[in-house]
Every structure is written in structure tokens, then in C-alpha cells.
Coordinates of C-alpha atoms in Angstrom, one line a residue:
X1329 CA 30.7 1.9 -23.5
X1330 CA 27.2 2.5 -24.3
X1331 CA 24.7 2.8 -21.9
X1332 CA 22.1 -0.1 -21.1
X1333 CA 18.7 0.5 -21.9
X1334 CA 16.1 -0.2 -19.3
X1335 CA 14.1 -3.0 -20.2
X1336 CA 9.9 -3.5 -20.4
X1337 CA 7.9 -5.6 -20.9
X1338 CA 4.2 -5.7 -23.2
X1339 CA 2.1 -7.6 -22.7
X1340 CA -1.1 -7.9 -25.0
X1341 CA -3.3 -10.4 -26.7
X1342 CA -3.7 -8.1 -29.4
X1343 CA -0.8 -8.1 -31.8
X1344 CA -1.5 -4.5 -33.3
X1345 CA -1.4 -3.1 -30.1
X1346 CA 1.6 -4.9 -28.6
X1347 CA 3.3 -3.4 -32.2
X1348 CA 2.7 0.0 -31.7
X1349 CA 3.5 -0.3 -28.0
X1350 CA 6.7 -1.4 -29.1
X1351 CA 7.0 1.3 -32.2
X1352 CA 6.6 3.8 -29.2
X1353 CA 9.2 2.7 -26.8
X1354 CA 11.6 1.0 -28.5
X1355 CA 13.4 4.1 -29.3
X1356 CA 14.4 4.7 -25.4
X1357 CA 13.9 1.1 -24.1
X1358 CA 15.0 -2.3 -24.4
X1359 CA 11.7 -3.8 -25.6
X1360 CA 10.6 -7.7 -24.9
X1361 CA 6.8 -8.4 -25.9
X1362 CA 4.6 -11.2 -25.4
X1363 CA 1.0 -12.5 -26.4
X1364 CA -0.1 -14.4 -23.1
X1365 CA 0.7 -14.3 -19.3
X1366 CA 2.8 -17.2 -19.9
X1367 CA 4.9 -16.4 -22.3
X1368 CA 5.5 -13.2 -20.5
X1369 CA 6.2 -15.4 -17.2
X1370 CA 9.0 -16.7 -19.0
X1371 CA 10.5 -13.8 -20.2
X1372 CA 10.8 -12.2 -16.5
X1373 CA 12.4 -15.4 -15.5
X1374 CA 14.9 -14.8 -18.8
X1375 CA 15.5 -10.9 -18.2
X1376 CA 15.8 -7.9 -15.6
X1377 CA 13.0 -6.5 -16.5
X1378 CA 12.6 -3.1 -14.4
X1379 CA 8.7 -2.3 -15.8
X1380 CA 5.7 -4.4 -17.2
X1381 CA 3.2 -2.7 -19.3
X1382 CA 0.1 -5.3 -19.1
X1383 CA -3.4 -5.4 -21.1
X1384 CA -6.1 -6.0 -18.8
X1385 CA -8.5 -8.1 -20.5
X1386 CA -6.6 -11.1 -22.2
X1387 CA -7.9 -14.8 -22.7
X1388 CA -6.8 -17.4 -19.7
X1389 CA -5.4 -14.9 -16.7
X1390 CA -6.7 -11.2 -16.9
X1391 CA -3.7 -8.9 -16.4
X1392 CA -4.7 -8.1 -12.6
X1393 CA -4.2 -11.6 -11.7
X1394 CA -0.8 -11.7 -13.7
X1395 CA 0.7 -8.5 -12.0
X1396 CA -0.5 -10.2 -9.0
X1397 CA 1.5 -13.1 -9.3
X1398 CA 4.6 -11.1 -10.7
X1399 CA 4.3 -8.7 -7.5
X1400 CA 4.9 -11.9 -5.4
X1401 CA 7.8 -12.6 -7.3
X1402 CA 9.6 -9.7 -8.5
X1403 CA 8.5 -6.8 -6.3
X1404 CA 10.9 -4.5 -7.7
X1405 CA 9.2 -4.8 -11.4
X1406 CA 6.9 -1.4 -12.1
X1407 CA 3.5 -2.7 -12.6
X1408 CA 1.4 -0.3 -15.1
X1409 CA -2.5 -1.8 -16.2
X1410 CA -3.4 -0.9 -19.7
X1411 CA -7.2 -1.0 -20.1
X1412 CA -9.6 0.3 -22.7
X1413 CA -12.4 0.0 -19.6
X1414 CA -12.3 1.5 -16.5
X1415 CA -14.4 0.2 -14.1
X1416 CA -14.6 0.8 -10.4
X1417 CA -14.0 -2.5 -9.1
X1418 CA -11.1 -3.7 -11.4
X1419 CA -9.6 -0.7 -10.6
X1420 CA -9.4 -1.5 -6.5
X1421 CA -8.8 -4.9 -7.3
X1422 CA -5.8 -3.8 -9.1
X1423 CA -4.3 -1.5 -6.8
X1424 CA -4.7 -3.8 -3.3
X1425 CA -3.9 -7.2 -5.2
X1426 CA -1.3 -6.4 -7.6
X1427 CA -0.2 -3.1 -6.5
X1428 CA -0.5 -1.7 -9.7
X1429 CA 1.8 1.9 -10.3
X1430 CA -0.7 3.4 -12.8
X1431 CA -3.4 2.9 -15.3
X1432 CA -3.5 4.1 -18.9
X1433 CA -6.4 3.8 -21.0
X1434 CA -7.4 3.0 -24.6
X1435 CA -6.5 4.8 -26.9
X1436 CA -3.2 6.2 -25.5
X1437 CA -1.1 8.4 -26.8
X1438 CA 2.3 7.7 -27.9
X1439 CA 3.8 10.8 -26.2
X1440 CA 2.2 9.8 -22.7
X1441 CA 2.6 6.0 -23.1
X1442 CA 6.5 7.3 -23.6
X1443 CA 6.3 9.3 -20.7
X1444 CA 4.9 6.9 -18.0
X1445 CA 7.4 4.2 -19.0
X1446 CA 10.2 6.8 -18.2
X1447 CA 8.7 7.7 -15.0
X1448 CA 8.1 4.3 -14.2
X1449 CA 12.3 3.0 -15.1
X1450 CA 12.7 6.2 -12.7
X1451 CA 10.6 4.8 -10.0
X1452 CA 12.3 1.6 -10.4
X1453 CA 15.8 2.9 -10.7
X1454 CA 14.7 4.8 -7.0
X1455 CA 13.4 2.0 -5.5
X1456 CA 16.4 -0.4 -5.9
X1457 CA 18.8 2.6 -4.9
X1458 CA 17.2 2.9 -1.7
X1459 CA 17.3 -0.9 -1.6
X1460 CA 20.9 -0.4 -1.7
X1461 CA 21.7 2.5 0.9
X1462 CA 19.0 0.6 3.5
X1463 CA 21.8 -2.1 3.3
X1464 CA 24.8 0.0 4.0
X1465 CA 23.0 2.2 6.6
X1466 CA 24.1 0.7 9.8
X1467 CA 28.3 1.4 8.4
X1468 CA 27.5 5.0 7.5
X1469 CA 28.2 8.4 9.0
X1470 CA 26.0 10.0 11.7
X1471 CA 24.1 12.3 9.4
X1472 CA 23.0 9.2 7.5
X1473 CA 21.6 7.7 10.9
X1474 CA 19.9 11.0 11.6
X1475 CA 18.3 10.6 7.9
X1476 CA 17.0 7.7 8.4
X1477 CA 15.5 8.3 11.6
X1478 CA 13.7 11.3 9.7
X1479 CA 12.0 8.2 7.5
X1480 CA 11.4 6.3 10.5
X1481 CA 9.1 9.8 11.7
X1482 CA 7.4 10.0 8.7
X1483 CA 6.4 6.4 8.6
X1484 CA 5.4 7.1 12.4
X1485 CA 3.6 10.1 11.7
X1486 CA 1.4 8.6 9.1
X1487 CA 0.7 4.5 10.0
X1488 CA 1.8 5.1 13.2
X1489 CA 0.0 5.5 16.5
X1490 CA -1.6 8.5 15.5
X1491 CA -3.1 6.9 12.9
X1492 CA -5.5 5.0 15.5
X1493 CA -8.6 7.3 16.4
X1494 CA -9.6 8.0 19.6
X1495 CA -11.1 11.4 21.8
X1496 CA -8.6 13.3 23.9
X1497 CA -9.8 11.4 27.1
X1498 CA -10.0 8.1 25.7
X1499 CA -9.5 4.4 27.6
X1500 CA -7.6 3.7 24.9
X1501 CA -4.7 6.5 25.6
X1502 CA -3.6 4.4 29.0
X1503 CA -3.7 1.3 26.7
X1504 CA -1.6 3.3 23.0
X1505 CA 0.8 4.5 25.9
X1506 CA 2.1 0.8 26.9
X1507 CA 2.1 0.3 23.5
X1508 CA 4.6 2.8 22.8
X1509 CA 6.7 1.5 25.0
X1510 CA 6.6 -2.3 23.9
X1511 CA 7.2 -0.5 20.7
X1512 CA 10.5 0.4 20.8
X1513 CA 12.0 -3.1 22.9
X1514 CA 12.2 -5.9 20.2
X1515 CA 10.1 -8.4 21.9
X1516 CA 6.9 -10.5 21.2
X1517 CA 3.4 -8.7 22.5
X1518 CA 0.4 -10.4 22.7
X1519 CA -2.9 -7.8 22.2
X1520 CA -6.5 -9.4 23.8
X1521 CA -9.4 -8.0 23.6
X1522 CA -12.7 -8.7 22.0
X1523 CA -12.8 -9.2 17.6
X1524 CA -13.6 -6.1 16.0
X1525 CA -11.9 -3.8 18.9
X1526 CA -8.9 -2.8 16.7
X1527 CA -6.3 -5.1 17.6
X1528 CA -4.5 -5.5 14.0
X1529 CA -4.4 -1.3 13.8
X1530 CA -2.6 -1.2 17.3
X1531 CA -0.2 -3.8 16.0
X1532 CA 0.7 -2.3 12.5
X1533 CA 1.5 1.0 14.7
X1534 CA 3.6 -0.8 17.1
X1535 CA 5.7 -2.3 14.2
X1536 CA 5.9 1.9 12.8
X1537 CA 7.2 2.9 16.0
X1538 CA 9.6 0.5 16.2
X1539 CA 13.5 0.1 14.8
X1540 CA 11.8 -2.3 12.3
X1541 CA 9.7 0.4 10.7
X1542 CA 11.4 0.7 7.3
X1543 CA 11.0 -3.5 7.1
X1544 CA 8.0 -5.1 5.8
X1545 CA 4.6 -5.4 8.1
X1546 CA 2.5 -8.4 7.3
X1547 CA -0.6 -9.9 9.1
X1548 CA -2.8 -12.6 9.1
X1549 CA -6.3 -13.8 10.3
X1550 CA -5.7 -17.4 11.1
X1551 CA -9.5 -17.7 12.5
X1552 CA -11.3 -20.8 10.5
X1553 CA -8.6 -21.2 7.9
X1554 CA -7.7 -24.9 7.3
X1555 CA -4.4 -26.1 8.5
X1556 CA -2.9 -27.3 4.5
X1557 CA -3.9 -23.5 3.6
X1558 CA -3.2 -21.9 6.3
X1559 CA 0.8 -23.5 6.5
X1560 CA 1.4 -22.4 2.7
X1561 CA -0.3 -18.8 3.5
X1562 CA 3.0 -18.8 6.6
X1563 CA 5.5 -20.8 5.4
X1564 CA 4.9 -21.0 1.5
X1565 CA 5.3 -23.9 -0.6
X1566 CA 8.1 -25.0 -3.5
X1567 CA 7.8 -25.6 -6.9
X1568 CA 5.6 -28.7 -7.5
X1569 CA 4.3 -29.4 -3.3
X1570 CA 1.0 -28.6 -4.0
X1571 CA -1.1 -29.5 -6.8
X1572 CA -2.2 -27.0 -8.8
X1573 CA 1.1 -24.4 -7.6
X1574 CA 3.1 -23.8 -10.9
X1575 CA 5.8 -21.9 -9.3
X1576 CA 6.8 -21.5 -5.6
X1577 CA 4.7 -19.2 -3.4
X1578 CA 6.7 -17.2 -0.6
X1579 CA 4.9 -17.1 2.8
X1580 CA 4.1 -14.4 4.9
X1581 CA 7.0 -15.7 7.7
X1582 CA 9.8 -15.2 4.7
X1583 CA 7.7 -11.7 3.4
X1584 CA 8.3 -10.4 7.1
X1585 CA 11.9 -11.0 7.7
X1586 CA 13.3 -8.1 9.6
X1587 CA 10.3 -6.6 9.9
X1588 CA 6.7 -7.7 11.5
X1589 CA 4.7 -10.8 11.2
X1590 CA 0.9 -10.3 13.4
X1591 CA -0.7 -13.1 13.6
X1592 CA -4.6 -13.1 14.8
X1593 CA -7.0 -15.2 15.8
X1594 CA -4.6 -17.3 17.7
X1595 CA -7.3 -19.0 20.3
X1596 CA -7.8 -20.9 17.2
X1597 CA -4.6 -22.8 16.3
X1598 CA -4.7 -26.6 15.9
X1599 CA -1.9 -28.1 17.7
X1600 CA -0.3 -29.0 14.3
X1601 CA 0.5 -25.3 13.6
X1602 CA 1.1 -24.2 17.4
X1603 CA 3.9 -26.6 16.8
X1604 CA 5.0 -25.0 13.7
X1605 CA 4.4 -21.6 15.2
X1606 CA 6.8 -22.3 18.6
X1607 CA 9.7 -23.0 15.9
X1608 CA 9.2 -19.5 14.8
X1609 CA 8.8 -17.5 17.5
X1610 CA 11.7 -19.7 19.8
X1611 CA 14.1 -20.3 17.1
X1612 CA 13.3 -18.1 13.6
X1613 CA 13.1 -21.4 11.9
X1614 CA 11.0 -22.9 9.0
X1615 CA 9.8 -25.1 6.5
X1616 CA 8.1 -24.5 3.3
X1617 CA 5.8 -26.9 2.0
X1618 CA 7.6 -29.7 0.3
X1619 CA 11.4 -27.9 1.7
X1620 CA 13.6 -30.3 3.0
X1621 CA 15.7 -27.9 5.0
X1622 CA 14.8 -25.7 7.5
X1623 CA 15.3 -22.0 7.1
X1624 CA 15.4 -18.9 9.5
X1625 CA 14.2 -15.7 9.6
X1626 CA 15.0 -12.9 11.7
X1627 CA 11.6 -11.1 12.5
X1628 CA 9.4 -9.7 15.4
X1629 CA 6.3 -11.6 16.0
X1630 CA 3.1 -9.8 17.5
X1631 CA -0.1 -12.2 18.0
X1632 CA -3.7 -11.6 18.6
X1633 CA -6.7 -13.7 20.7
X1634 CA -10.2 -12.6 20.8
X1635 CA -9.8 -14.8 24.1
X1636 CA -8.1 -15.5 27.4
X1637 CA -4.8 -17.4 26.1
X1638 CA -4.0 -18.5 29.5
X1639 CA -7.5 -20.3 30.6
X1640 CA -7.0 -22.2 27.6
X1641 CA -3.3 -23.1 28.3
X1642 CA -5.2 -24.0 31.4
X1643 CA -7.7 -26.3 29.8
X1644 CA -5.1 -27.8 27.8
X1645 CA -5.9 -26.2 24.4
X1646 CA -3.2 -24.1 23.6
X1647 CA 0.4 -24.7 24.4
X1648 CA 2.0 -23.3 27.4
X1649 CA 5.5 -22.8 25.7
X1650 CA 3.9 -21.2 23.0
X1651 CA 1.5 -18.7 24.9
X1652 CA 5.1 -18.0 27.2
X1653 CA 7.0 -17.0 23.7
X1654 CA 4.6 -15.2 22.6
X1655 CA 3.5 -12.9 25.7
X1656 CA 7.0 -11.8 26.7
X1657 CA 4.3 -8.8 27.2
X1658 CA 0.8 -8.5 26.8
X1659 CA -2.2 -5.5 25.8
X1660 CA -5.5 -5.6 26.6
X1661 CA -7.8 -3.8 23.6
X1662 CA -11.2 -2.1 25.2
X1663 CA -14.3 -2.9 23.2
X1664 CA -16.1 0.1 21.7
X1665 CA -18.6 -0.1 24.7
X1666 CA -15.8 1.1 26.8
X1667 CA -15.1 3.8 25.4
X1668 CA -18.4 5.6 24.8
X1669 CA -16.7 9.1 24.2
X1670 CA -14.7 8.2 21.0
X1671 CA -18.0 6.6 19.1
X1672 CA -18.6 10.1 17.6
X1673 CA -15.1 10.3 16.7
X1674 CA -15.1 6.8 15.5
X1675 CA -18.5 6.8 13.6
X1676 CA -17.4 10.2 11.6
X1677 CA -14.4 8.7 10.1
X1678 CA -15.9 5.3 9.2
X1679 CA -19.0 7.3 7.3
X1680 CA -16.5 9.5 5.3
X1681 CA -14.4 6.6 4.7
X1682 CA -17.1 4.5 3.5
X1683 CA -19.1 7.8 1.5
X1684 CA -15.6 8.3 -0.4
X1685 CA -15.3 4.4 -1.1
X1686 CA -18.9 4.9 -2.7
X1687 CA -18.7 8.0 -4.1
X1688 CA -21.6 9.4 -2.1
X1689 CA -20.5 12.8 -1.2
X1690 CA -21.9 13.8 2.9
X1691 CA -21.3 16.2 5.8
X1692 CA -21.3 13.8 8.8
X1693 CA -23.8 12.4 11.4
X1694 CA -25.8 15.1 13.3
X1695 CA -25.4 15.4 17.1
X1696 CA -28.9 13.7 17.7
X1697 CA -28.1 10.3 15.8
X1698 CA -24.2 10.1 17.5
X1699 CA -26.1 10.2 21.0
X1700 CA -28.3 7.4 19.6
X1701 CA -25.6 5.5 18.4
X1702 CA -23.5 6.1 21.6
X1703 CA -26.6 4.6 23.7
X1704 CA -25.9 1.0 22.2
X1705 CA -23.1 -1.5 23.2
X1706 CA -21.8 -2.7 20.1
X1707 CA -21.3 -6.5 21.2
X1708 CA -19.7 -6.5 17.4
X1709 CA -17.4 -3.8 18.2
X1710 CA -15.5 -1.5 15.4
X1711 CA -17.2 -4.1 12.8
X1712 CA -20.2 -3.7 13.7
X1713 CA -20.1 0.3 13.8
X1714 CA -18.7 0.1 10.1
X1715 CA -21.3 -1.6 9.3
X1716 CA -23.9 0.2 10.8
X1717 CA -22.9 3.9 9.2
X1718 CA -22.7 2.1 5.6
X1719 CA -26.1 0.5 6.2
X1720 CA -26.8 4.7 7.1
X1721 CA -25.2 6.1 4.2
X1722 CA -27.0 4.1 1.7
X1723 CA -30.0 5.3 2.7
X1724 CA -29.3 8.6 3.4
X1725 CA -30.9 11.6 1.6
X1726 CA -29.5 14.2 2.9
X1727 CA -25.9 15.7 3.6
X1728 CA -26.0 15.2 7.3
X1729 CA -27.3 12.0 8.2
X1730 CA -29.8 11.6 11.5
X1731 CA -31.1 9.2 13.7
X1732 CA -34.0 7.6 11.5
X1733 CA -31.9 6.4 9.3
X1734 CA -30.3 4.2 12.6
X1735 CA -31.2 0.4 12.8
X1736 CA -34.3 -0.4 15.1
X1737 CA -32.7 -2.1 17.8
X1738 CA -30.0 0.4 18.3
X1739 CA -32.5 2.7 18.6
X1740 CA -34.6 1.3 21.1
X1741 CA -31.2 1.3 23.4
X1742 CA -31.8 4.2 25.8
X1743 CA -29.7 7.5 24.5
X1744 CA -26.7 8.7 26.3
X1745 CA -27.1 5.5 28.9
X1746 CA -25.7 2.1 28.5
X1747 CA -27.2 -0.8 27.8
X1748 CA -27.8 -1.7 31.1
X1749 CA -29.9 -3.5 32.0
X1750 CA -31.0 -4.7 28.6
X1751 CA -34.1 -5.8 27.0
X1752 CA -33.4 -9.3 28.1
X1753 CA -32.9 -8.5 31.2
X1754 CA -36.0 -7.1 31.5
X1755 CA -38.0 -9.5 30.0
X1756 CA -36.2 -12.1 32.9
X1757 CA -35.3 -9.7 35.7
X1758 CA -37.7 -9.3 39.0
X1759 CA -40.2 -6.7 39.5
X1760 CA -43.5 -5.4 39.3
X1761 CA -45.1 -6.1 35.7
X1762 CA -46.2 -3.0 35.5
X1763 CA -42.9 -1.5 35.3
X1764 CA -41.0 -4.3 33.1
X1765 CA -44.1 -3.4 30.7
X1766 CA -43.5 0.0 30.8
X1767 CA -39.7 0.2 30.3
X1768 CA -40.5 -1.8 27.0
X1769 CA -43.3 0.3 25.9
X1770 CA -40.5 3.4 26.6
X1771 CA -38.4 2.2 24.4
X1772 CA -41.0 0.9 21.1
X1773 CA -42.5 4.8 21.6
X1774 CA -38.2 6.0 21.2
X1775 CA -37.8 4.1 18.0
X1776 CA -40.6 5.0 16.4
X1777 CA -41.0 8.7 16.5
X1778 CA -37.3 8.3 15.9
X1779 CA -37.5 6.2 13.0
X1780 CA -41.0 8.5 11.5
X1781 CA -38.8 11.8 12.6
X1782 CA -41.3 12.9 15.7
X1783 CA -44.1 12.5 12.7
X1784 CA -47.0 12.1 15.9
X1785 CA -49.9 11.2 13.1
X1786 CA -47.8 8.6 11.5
X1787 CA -46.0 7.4 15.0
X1788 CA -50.1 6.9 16.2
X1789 CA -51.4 5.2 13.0
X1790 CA -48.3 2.9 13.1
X1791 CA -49.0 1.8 16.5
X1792 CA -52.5 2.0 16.8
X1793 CA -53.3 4.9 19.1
X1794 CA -55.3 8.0 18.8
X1795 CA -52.6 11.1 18.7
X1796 CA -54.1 12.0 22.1
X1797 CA -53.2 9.0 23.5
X1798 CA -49.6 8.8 21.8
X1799 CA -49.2 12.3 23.0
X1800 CA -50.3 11.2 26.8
X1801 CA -47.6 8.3 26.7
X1802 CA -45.0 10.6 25.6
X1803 CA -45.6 12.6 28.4
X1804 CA -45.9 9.9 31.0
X1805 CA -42.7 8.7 29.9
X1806 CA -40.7 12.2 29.5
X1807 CA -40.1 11.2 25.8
X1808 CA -38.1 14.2 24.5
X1809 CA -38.1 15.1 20.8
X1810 CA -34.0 15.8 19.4
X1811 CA -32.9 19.0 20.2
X1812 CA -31.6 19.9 17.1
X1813 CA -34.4 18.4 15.1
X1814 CA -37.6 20.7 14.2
X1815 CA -39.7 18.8 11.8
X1816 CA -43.4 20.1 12.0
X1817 CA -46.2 17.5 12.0
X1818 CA -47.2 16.5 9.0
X1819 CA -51.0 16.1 9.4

């Protein structure tokens, strides 16, 4: 009996280019081609189709959004973006919305156009077998356990707990330990802690160092969504419920069964979804949208709340069977101001990260403007830091970014101390007037020689003082210039 050939799909508004596609291919692949998203839609409903080959710019649906909606529905189909442009942002669109394989661009050539579908039915072919063996794991042999536990490392190794960043002598070591332990015990954990400290990280490496780690991880922010969008993002929707829906969407509670489902922003539920919610996490059960059964799922629920869960159970605002299933245990994130010694650590990574997402090639932050930066409290936490070292970064000049480059009113925060007491408190504190005066005078002269790199002549004009003068203050204040900063005066 002959051998089935794997079958593709083409997709192109362009019937020349859908031909010779097809004239490439046909010869090694079972070939289905169509004009429009929908016409393609059909056809994967139709066929097994085991790779898409999709034109990016076509009328009605671009090919991003198509691959989007076919990853939804058909994860296992190979998703390849042809494209005779190749722009920066349809290309990250592409790869975190439609999780797109590969990209070829206009004009291709037949041999390589041949040679990624191959690799793709490959890819495909892999995918499903390992599909397959995850299924009959749990009957095989010991040396098949002690593979997949190898997997379950790896997965560790890299999304794991190693993955969060943190100095050897870290607060958050005490807190990443507990967590290692909840970890392995299939349970519901609740994390608190201020937003922006880190919480969904800590969760994603709790569900990679536990026995669900080959099993799908999926999270949610449920702070300010509505209720009708927020119950179709969890529970998903059939054909027809909602108006608009063409097909029926799958919700994250179905997309995380045997695995993870963290859900955030809890202090926010209405009472309509806490409802909905305490079906899950006491009974696996569900509705979709416009379902008129209930369905179960079998997954490991880890929630999130910027706030203290049990003073609102207190004030009546959040359900007290609900808060009880869901912190079976409970973690308590630091914010950044906590943990002063992993801001350097913390601040390097975000700047590369963002200088690579840019393409703006850097060393790092010097010595001078981490000390600056570790002299603020960050009421907006990790957020706020990433924000900070882009805001740097774009208007840096040099390789190794310094302190002038740092927002104003982090620099007036007094280096290597903590915010404490503030400005505010200052300004409405007790004392003498002389000395609240002088405290804020301290800090204007900081920023500004700071912000004019320790230019005296420019730091006097600016505030309207003779260089004498400036030069007296610094002194009466015990001012110091950077250590590792040398800039000569510019006259």
C-alpha cells in the first residue's frame, strides 16, 4: 500500500503565487490551496492538515490573525508566515499570537520553500509522536519514567525557579524555598504581595517544578476585565453564544487541563465569577458560554491578590469558601523595596532585555547610577524598574549607561539609604525649619549635579548661584561627586 502523503495547506490571495506554491510541493505533498482565510477555514475543518503555509497580507483577515485563530483550534497544525515584508512588529506579533514556526520571504526559492515544508511535516510528525508516548508513559518501563523525569529537569532548569532573578542573599531565597516545596504537593497556593513584585514568574516556576510540568501553564490577569469577557476568556463560549463568535473559543480552564491555570488579580472578582470560580477549584467543573452541561477538568489552580484576601473575606467582599479552596497554602512576594541587594541584579537584566527588544546594543548600568537607583523605593515595584531602565536606554548615548540619564525624582532619593523619611514626610514632619529646609535643598543640589554630570558652571547657572556659592553648599552638605565618574568642568 502506498504511502500517505502529508498534507498542506496555501494560502494566498494571489493566484500565481498560490500556483507555483503548489507546482513546488505537490510533488512530495498532498496539496489543498485556498484564496481567503475562509475558504481555508473550511478546508482544515474537511482535512488533517499537518502544515499551513499562509500569505501575510491578504484582503479581510491578515494571515497573523488567521494562524491565530487556527493555533486555538488545531495546535498540532505547523504554522509558517509567508511575507514579501518584514517588518519588526508583524514579526513579534506573529510569533506570541499565532506561534508562528518560521517565516519565508518573497521571492522564495523553490528548493527552500521544499525544504521547510519537509522540516515542518517533521516537526509535526514529532510533535504528535510525543503526544502519543506522554499518554502511555505512566504503563511503561522504569527507564521510560527516568526519561521523562530528564524532561521534567530541563523544563526546570530553564522556566523554572532558576529562571527568577535574585542576589545570592536575597529575601526572596526564604520565600523561592517554600515555594519549592508547595511545588511538588498538588495543592492550590495563593501568592500576595504587592502588583508588579513578580508574583505570575513565581507561579509559572511552581507549575515547572511540579509533576504537572510537561502539561500546559496558562495565566490570567482578571484585574478590571468585565465579567461577559472575562467568563469566555475562562470558560470559553460555543458556536453561536456570543454575537460576533463564528466558531467556538476554548477557555483558558479547558487549555490548562492537567496542567496550571494562575489566576491574578483576584481581590477583584465580582461575586458572579467567585461563584463560578468555587465550582472550579472545589469540584473541576464548568460551563461554557451558551453549554448546557457542565464539564470537568482536572487541573492545579494557583491564584494571585495584590491584597489581603482574608480582611476582605472579613468585610464581606470575597467569599470565605472561596479564599479557603484557594489558600490550602499561601506565599507572601517581597516588593522590590525589600530587597535592595537584587536591584543591580534586577536592573541589568531588564536593560539588556529591553536593549535586545530594541535593537540598541549596551554594556550595562555603571556602579554609580545602580546606587542611585537602589536609593529609591519603587512603590511600582518590578514595573516600575522596567520602566525606568527603558525610559534610560532611550536616551542613552553611550555603552554604559549612568546616573543622569535617571528620572529626577529618583534621583533626589538619598543614595544607598531608603526612602525614609521621604519628601512628604518632610514637608509634614516636626522640626526646626531650618533643617526640613535644608534636607530639601540636599537633595535639589544631588539631582542636579547628577542630572548636569557634576557640570558646577551649568549646576550654578541652573539654579541661580554663583559657582562659589554652589561650591560652599556642596561642602556644607558633604555632597560627594561619583566615584567612578571624572568629568572635568566644562567652563
Amino acid at each position: 500500500m502506498a504511502e500517505t502523503l502529508p498534507t498542506l495547506l496555501l494560502v494566498d490571495d494571489e493566484a500565481h503565487s498560490l500556483n507555483a506554491m503548489r507546482m513546488a510541493l505537490e510533488d512530495e505533498f498532498d496539496c489543498l490551496t485556498a484564496p481567503d482565510a475562509g475558504a481555508a477555514a473550511r478546508l482544515m475543518e474537511e482535512h488533517d492538515v499537518q502544515v499551513i503555509f499562509c500569505d501575510q497580507r491578504m484582503p479581510g483577515r491578515s494571515g497573523v490573525e488567521f494562524l491565530t485563530e487556527m493555533r486555538d483550534r488545531w495546535p498540532e497544525a505547523v504554522r509558517i508566515i509567508i511575507t514579501g515584508f518584514t517588518e519588526t512588529n508583524d514579526m513579534i506579533a506573529a510569533i506570541n499570537e499565532a506561534g508562528i514556526y518560521q517565516f519565508v520571504t518573497k521571492p522564495w526559492h523553490p528548493d527552500h520553500l521544499l525544504m521547510t515544508a519537509k522540516n515542518a511535516a517533521d516537526l509535526f510528525r514529532l510533535n504528535r509522536e510525543h503526544a502519543r508516548m506522554s499518554l502511555e508513559m505512566r504503563y511503561l518501563a522504569r527507564n521510560v519514567e527516568t526519561r521523562l523525569e530528564e524532561q521534567r529537569r530541563a523544563l526546570r532548569e530553564g522556566l523554572g525557579f532558576e529562571n527568577v532573578l535574585r542576589a545570592s542573599n536575597s529575601p526572596l531565597n526564604a520565600v523561592i524555598a517554600q515555594a519549592r516545596q508547595y511545588a511538588s504537593f498538588d495543592v492550590p497556593v495563593l501568592l500576595t504581595g504587592e502588583a508588579g513584585t513578580g508574583k505570575a514568574a513565581l507561579a509559572r516556576a511552581m507549575h515547572y517544578g511540579s509533576l504537572r510540568a510537561d502539561r500546559p501553564f496558562q495565566e490570567i490577569d482578571c484585574t478590571g476585565v468585565d465579567d461577559d469577557i472575562l467568563e469566555i476568556e475562562l470558560f470559553g463560549a460555543r458556536r453561536g453564544a456570543v454575537a460576533g463568535l463564528q466558531t467556538a473559543k476554548i477557555g483558558l480552564v479547558q487549555k490548562a487541563d492537567r496542567g496550571t491555570l494562575f489566576l491574578n488579580g483576584l481581590a477583584g472578582l465580582s461575586p458572579r465569577m467567585q461563584l463560578a470560580l468555587l465550582r472550579v477549584a472545589r469540584d473541576g467543573a464548568f460551563r461554557p458560554l451558551g453549554g448546557h452541561e457542565m464539564q470537568r477538568v482536572d487541573l492545579r489552580l494557583l491564584g494571585g491578590a495584590d491584597r489581603d484576601l482574608r480582611a476582605e473575606v472579613a468585610e464581606g467582599r470575597f467569599r470565605a469558601d472561596l479564599y479557603h479552596a484557594l489558600a490550602r497554602t499561601t506565599l507572601e512576594v517581597p516588593p522590590l523595596r525589600a530587597r535592595p541587594g537584587d536591584l543591580g541584579v534586577l536592573a541589568q537584566s531588564l536593560l539588556l532585555e529591553a536593549a535586545a527588544a530594541h535593537g540598541k546594543p549596551v554594556h550595562g548600568l555603571s556602579e554609580d547610577a545602580i546606587r542611585f537607583l537602589a536609593g529609591y523605593d519603587w512603590p511600582g515595584n518590578l514595573r516600575e524598574l522596567e520602566n525606568e531602565v527603558t525610559r534610560m536606554l532611550i536616551f542613552s548615548q553611550d555603552a554604559v549607561l549612568g546616573p543622569e540619564l535617571i528620572s529626577r525624582h529618583i534621583l533626589q532619593a538619598v543614595p544607598g539609604e531608603r526612602c525614609d523619611p521621604a519628601l512628604d514626610a518632610v514637608l509634614t514632619g516636626r522640626g526646626p525649619l531650618k533643617d526640613r529646609v535644608e534636607e530639601v535643598e540636599a537633595r535639589i543640589l544631588r539631582e542636579t549635579l547628577t542630572r548636569l554630570k557634576w557640570n558646577k558652571s551649568r549646576a550654578a547657572e541652573e539654579l541661580g548661584l554663583s559657582r562659589v556659592g554652589l561650591r560652599a553648599k556642596i561642602d556644607r552638605y558633604g555632597i560627594d561627586a561619583p566615584g567612578r565618574q571624572s568629568q572635568t568642568e566644562e567652563e
